GROMACS .gro file of C-alpha atoms in nm:
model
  391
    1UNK     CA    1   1.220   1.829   0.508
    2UNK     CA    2   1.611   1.766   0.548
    3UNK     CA    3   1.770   1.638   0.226
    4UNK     CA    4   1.905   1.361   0.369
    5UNK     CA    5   1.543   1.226   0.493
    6UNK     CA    6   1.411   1.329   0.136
    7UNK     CA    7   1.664   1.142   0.000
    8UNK     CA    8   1.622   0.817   0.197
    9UNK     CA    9   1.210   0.835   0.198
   10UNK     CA   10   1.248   0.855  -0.216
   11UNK     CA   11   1.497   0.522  -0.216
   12UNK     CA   12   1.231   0.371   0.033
   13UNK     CA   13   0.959   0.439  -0.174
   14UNK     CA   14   1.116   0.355  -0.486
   15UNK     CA   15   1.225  -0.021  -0.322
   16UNK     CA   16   0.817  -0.116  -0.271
   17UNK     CA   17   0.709   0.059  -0.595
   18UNK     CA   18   0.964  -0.142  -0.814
   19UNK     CA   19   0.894  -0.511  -0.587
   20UNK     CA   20   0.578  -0.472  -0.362
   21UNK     CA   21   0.321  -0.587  -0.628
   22UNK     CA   22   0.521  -0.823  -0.746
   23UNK     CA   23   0.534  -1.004  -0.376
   24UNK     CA   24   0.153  -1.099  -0.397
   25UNK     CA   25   0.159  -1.173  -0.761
   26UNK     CA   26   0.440  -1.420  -0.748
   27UNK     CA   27   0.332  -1.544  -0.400
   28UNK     CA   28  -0.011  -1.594  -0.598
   29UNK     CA   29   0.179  -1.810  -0.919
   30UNK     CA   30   0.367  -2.002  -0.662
   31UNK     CA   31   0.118  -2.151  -0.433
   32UNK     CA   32  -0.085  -2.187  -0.774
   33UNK     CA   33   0.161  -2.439  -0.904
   34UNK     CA   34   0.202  -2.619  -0.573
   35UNK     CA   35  -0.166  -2.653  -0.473
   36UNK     CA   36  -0.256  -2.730  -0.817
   37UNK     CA   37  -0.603  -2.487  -0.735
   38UNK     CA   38  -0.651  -2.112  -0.830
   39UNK     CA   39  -0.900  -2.070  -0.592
   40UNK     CA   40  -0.686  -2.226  -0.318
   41UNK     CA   41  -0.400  -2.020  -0.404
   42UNK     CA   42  -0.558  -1.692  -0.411
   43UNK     CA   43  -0.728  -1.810  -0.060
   44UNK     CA   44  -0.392  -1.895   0.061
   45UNK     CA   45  -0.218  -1.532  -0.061
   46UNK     CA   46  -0.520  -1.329   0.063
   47UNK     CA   47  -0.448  -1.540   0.468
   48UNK     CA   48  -0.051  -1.417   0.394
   49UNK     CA   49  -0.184  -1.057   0.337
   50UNK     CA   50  -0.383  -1.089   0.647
   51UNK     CA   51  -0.133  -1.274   0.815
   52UNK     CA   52   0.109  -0.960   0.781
   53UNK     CA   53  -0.124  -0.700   0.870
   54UNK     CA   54  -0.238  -0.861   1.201
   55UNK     CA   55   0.120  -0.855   1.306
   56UNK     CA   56   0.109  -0.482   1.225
   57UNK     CA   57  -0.197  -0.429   1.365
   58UNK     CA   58  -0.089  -0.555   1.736
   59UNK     CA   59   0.275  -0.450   1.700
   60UNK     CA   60   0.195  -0.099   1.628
   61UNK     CA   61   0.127   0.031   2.008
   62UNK     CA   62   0.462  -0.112   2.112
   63UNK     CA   63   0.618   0.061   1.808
   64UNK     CA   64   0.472   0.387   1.872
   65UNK     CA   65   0.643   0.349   2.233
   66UNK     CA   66   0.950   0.229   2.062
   67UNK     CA   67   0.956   0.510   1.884
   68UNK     CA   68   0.891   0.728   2.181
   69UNK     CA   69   1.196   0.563   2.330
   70UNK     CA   70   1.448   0.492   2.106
   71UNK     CA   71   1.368   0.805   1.861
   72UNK     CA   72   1.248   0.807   1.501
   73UNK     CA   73   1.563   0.757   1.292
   74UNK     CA   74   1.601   0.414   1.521
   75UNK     CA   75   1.250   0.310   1.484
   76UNK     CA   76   1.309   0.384   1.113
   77UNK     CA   77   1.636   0.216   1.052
   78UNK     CA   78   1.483  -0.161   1.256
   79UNK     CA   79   1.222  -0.102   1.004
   80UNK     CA   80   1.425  -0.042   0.703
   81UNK     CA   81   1.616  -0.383   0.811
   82UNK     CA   82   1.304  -0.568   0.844
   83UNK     CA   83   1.199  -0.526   0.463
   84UNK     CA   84   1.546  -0.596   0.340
   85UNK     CA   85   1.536  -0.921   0.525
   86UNK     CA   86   1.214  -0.954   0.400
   87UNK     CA   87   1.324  -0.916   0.048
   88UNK     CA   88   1.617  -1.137   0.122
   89UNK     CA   89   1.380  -1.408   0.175
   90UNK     CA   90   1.152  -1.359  -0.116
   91UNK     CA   91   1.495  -1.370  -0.291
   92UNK     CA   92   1.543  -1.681  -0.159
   93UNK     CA   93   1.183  -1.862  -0.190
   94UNK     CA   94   1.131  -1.732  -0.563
   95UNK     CA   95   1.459  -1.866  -0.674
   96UNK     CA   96   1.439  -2.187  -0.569
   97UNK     CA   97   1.121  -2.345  -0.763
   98UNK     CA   98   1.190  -2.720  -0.730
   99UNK     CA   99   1.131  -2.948  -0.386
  100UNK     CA  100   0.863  -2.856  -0.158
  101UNK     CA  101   0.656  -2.572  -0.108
  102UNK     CA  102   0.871  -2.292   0.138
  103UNK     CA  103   0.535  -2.204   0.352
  104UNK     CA  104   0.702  -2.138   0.646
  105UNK     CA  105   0.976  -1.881   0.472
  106UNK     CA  106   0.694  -1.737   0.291
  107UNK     CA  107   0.524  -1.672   0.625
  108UNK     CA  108   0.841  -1.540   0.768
  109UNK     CA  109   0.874  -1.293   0.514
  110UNK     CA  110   0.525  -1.168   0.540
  111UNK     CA  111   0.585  -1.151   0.894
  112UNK     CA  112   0.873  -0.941   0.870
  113UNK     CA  113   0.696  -0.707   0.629
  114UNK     CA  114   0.445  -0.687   0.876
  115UNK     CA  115   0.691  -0.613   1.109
  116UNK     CA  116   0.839  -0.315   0.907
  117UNK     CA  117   0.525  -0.133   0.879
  118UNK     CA  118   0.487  -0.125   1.202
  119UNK     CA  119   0.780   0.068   1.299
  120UNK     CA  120   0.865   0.276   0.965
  121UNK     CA  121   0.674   0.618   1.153
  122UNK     CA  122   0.750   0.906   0.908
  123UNK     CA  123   0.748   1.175   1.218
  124UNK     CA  124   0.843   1.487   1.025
  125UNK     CA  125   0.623   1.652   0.752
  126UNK     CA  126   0.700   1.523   0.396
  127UNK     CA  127   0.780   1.852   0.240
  128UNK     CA  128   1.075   1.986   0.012
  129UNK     CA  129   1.317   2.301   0.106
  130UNK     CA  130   1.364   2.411  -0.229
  131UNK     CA  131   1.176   2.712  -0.408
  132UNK     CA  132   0.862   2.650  -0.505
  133UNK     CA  133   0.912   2.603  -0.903
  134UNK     CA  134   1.186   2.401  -0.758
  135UNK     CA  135   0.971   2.158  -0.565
  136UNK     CA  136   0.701   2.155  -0.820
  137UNK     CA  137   0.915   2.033  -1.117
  138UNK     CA  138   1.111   1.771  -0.860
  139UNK     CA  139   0.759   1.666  -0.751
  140UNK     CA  140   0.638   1.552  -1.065
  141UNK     CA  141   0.971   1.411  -1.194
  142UNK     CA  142   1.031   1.211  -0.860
  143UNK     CA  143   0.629   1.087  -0.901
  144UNK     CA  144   0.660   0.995  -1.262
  145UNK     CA  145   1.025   0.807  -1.164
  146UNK     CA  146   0.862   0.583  -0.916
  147UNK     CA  147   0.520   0.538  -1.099
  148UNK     CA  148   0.747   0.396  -1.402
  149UNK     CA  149   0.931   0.140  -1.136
  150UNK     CA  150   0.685  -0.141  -1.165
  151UNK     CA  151   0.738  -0.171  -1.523
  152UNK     CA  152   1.109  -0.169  -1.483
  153UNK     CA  153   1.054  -0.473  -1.240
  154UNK     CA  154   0.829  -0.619  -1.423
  155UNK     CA  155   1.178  -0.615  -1.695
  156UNK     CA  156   1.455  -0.746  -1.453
  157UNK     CA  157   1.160  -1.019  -1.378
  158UNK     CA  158   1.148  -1.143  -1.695
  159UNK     CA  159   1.520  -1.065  -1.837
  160UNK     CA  160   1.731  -1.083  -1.570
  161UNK     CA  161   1.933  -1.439  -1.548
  162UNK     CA  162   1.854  -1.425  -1.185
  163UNK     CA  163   1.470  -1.330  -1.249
  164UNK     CA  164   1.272  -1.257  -0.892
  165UNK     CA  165   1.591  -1.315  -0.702
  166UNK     CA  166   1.749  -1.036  -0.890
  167UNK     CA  167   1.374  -0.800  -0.831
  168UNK     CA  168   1.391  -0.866  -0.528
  169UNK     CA  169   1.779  -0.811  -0.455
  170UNK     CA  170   1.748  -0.452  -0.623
  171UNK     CA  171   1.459  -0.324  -0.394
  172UNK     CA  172   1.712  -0.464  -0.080
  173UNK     CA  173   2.000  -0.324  -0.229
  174UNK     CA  174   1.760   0.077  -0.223
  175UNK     CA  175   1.669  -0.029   0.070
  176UNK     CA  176   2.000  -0.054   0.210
  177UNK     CA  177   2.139   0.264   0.050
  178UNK     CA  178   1.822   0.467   0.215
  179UNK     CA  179   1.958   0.352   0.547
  180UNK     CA  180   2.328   0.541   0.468
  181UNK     CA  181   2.102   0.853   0.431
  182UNK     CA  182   1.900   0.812   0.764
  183UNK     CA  183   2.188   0.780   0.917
  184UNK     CA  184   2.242   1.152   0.834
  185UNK     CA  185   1.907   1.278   0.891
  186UNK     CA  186   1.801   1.433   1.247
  187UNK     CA  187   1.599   1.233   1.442
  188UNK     CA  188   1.298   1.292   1.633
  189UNK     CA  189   1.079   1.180   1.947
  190UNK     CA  190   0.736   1.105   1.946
  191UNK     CA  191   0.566   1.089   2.276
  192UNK     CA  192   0.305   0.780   2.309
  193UNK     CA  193   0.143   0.707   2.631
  194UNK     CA  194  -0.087   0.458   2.576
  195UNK     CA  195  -0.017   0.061   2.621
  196UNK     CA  196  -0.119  -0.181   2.422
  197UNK     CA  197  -0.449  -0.267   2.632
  198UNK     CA  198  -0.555   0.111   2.669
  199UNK     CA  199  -0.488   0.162   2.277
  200UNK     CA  200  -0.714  -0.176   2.205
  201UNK     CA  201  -0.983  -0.003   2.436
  202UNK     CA  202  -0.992   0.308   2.292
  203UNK     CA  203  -0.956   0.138   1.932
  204UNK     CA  204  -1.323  -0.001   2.004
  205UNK     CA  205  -1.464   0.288   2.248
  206UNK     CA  206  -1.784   0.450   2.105
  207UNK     CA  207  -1.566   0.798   2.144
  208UNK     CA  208  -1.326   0.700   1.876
  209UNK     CA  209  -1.602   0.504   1.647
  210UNK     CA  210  -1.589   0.782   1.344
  211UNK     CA  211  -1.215   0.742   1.375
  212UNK     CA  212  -1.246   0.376   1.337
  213UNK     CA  213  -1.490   0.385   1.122
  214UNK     CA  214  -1.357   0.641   0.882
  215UNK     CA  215  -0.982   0.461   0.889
  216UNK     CA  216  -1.149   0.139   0.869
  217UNK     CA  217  -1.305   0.196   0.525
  218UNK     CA  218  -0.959   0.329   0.386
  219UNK     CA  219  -0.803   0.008   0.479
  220UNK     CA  220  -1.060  -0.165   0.262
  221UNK     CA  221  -0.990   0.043   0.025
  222UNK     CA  222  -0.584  -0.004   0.056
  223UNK     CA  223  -0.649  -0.362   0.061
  224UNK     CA  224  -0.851  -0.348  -0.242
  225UNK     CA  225  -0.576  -0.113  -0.457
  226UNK     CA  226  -0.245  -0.302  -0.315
  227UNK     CA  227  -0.390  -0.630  -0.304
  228UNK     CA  228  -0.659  -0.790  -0.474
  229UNK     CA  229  -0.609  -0.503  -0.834
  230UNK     CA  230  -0.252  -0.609  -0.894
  231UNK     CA  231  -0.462  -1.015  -0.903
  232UNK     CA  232  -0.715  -0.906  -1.056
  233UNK     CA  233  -0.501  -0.746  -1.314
  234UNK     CA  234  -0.259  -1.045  -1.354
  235UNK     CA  235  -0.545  -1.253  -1.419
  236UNK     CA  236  -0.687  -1.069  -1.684
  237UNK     CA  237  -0.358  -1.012  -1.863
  238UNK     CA  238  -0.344  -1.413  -1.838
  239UNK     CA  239  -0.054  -1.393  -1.656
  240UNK     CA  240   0.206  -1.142  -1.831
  241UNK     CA  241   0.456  -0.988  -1.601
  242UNK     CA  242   0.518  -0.729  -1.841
  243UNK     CA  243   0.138  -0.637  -1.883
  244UNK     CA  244   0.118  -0.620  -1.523
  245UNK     CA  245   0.413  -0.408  -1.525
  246UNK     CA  246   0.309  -0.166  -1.787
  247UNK     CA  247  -0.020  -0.191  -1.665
  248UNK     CA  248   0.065  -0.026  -1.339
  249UNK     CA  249   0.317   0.219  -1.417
  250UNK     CA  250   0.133   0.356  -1.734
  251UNK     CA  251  -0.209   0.437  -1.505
  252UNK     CA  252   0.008   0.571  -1.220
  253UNK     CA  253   0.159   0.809  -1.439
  254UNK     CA  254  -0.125   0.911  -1.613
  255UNK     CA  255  -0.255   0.969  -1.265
  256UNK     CA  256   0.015   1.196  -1.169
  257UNK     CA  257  -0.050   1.398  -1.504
  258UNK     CA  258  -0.411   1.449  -1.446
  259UNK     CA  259  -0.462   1.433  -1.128
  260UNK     CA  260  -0.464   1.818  -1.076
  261UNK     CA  261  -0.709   1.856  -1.367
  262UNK     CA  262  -0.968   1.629  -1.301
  263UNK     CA  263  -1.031   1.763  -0.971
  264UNK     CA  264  -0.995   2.125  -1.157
  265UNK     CA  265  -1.251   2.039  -1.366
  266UNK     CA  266  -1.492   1.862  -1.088
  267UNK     CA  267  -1.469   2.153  -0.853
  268UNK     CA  268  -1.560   2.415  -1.100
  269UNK     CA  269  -1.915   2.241  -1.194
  270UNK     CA  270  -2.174   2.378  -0.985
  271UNK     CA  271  -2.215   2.031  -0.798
  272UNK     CA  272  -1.812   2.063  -0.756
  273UNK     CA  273  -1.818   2.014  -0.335
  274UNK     CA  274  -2.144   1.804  -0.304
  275UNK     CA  275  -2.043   1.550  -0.110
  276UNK     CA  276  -2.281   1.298  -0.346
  277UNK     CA  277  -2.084   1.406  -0.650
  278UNK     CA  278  -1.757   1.261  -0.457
  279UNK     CA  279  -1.923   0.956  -0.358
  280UNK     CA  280  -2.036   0.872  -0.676
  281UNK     CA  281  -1.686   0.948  -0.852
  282UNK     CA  282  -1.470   0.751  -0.549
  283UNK     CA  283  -1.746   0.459  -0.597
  284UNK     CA  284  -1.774   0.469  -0.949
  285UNK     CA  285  -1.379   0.452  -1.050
  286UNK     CA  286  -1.430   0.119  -0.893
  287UNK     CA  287  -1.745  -0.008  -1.010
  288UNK     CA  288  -1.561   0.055  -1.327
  289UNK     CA  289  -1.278  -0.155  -1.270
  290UNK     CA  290  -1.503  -0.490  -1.312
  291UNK     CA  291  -1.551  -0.420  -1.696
  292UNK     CA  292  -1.214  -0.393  -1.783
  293UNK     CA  293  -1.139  -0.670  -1.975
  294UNK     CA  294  -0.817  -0.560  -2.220
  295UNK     CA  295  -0.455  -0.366  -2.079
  296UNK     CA  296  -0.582  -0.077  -2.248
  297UNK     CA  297  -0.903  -0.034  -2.056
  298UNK     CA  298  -0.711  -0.128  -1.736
  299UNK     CA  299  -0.480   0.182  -1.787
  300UNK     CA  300  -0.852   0.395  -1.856
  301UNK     CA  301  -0.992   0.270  -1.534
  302UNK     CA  302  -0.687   0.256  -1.310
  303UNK     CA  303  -0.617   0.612  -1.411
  304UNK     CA  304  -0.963   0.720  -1.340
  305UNK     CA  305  -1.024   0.594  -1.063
  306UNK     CA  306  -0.685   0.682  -0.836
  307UNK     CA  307  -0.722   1.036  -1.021
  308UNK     CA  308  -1.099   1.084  -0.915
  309UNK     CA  309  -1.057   0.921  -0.581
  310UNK     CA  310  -1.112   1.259  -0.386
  311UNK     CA  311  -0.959   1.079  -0.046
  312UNK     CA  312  -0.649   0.950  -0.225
  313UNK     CA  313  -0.420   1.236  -0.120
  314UNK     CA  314  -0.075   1.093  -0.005
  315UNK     CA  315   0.029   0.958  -0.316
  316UNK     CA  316  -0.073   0.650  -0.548
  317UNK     CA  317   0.208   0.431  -0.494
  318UNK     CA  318   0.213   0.167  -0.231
  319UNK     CA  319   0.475   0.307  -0.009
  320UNK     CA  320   0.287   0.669   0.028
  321UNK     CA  321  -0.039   0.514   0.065
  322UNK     CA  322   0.093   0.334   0.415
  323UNK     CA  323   0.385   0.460   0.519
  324UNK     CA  324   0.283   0.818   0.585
  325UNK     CA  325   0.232   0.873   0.995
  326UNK     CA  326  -0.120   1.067   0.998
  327UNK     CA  327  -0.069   1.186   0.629
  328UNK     CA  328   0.304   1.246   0.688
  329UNK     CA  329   0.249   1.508   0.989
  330UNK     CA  330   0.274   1.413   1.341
  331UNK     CA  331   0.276   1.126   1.550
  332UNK     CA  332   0.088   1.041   1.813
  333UNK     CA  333  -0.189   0.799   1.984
  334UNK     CA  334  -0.456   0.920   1.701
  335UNK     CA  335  -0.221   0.837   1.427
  336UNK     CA  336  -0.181   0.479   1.583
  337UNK     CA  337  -0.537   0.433   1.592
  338UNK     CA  338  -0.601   0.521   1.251
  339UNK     CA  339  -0.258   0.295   1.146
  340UNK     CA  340  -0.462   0.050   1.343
  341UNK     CA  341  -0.803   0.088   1.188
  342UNK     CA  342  -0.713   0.070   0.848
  343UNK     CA  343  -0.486  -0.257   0.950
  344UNK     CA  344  -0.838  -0.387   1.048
  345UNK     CA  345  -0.999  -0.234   0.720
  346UNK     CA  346  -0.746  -0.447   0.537
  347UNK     CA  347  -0.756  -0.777   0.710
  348UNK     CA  348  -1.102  -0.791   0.716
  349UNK     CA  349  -1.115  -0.748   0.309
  350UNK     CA  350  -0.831  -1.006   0.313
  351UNK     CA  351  -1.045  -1.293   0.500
  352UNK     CA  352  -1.339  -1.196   0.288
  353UNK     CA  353  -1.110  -1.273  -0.043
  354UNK     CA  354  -1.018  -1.565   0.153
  355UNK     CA  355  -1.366  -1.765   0.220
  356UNK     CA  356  -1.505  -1.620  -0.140
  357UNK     CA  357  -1.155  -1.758  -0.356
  358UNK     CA  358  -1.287  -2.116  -0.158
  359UNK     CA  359  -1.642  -2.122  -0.235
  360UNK     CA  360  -1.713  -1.906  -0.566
  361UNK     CA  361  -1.349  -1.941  -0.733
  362UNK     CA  362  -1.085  -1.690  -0.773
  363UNK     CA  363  -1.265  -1.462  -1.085
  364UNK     CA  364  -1.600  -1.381  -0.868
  365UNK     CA  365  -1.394  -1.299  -0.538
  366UNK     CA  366  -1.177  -1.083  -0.691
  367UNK     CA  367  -1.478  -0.911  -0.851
  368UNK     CA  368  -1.662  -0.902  -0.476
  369UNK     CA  369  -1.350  -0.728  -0.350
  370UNK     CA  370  -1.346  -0.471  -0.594
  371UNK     CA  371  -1.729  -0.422  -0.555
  372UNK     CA  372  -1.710  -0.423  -0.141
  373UNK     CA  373  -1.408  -0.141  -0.224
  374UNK     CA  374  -1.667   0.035  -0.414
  375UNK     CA  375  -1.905   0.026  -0.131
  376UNK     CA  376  -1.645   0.177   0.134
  377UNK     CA  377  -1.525   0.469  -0.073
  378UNK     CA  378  -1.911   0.600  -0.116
  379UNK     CA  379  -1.937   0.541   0.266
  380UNK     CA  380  -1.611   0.664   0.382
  381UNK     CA  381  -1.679   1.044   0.189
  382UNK     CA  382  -1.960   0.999   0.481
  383UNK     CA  383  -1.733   0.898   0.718
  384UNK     CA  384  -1.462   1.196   0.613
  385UNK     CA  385  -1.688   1.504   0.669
  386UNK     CA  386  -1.525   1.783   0.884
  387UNK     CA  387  -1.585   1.719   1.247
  388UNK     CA  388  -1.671   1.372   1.241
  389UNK     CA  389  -1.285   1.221   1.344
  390UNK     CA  390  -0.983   1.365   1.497
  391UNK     CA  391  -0.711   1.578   1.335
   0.00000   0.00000   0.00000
């Protein structure tokens, strides 16, 4: 990949691991305080989440025209925009904790977030130039760079003078200086034929139901790992930023670490590729997840469960989990519907947390999320078998 794109996908990433979980957490503490109900709260965050994937979800065939149009680097660069504005605003809202609730800047900014993933396409494979032993060492130090990001935000949080405004106003300011090196990078165009009626149809047409299905149940997933975790995790570290922090970036680089060797060892036991064995391991790092009760059994489950997960292959931050156009390879009308299917994956978990955090409280429909999450990454090793969606 050219440097310049390497340079500016590494700044991108590095904005959303330092702020993203922090958006939903403090979005979460917020409406807390002004609805004076946990359950409400968490029912009111989970309709935000869902409120910016739906815009994603129906913005993404005119993006992917956009983008045939105007070229990646374009496409990229509105995007890029989009999340610093969005950042601006959570600046702004998180600052500012007397007078009335800001709902409607709180729904712009999820809006515009919403907005950005629909037209951040990564068109080019996400690869380095450099030697091999090069690219391996880089690998591992840019991984373990970003994993430990949440933890440093999780510091200017809580020390900073300016506290979320200043969070916030560092993952703009990457932002910002990723768009100097896009600038530089070549572009590219995608072709995309399909309007946004014919992609809908063929979204729902019994010839792309594998594809939907299979995408589908990695949104669930996503939702469950971006979303309702970080909650659940704030929850049970009643409330500690710096937990939550340390929390994160401790499992993610434990997960970069062992990663390799886990699935090592699980491939050379003579049930290594049975498809039941990866079931049970993608199901069961969740399952595990509801009897963590202590940081230190977070970090054990976390860390075993994104390091087991034999699906989770672009990366265990946020920004690689979404950003990545069809695994970081091509684009094209297959990559939009599985963009699209796992924006339906995640907005359907996201109303789900929604009517539970109502009815049964905030504790037992964080619980139900993690246990429906469990549920789709058995199924979806089902849905993944060779032949059964596009490539």
């Amino acid at each position: 990949m050219h440097s310049s794109l390497y340079t500016h996908r590494t700044l991108v990433r590095a904005a959303f691991a330092l702020a993203h979980v922090f958006v939903w957490v403090l979005s979460f503490e917020l409406l807390s305080a002004a609805l004076a109900s946990v359950g409400a709260a968490l029912a009111a965050t989970a309709l935000l989440h869902a409120t910016s994937q739906t815009v994603s979800l129906y913005t993404t065939p005119f993006a992917a025209r956009f983008l045939h149009r105007a070229g990646a680097r374009r496409s990229m660069s509105l995007a890029a925009l989009a999340a610093v504005a969005a950042f601006a605003m959570f600046a702004h809202i998180f600052s500012e904790r007397e007078g009335a609730l800001p709902l409607a800047a709180l729904c712009s900014a999820v809006v515009l977030l919403g907005l950005y993933r629909a037209l951040y396409w990564v068109p080019y494979r996400v690869m380095d130039d450099r030697t091999a032993e090069q690219a391996y060492r880089s690998h591992y130090l840019r991984e373990l760079g970003i994993a430990s990001l949440p933890l440093a935000g999780a510091l200017i949080l809580i020390y900073s003078p300016l506290g979320a405004a200043a969070l916030f106003l560092c993952a703009g300011l990457l932002l910002l200086g990723s768009m100097i090196f896009l600038a530089r990078a070549p572009t590219a165009y995608e072709r995309y034929d399909w309007t946004f009626a014919e992609s809908m149809r063929r979204l729902f047409s019994a010839s792309e139901r594998p594809l939907l299905s299979s995408s589908f149940l990695q949104g669930v997933q996503g939702a469950a790992l971006l979303f309702a975790w970080p909650l659940a995790v704030f929850t049970v570290v009643d409330g500690s930023f710096l937990v939550l922090g340390a929390v994160m970036s401790l499992s993610l680089g434990a997960t970069i670490l062992l990663r390799a060797h886990i699935s090592r060892a699980v491939r050379d036991t003579p049930l290594g590729d049975s498809i039941h064995v990866s079931a049970a391991l993608g199901a069961s790092g969740w399952l595990l997840r509801l009897t963590a009760a202590s940081p230190i059994a977070l970090i054990i489950v976390d860390t075993y469960s994104n390091a087991g997960n034999p699906l989770r292959r672009i990366g265990v931050d946020c920004a690689a989990f979404e950003q990545a156009a069809d695994l970081g390879h091509f684009v094209d009308e297959f990559s939009a519907l599985k963009d699209m299917g796992q924006m339906l994956g995640r907005i359907t978990l996201a109303l789900i947390l929604a009517l539970a955090a109502v009815y049964l409280g905030a504790f037992i429909s964080l619980a139900l999320a993690i246990l429906i999450a469990a549920c789709a990454a058995g199924v979806s090793l089902y849905a993944f078998q060779p032949g059964r969606i596009h490539a």
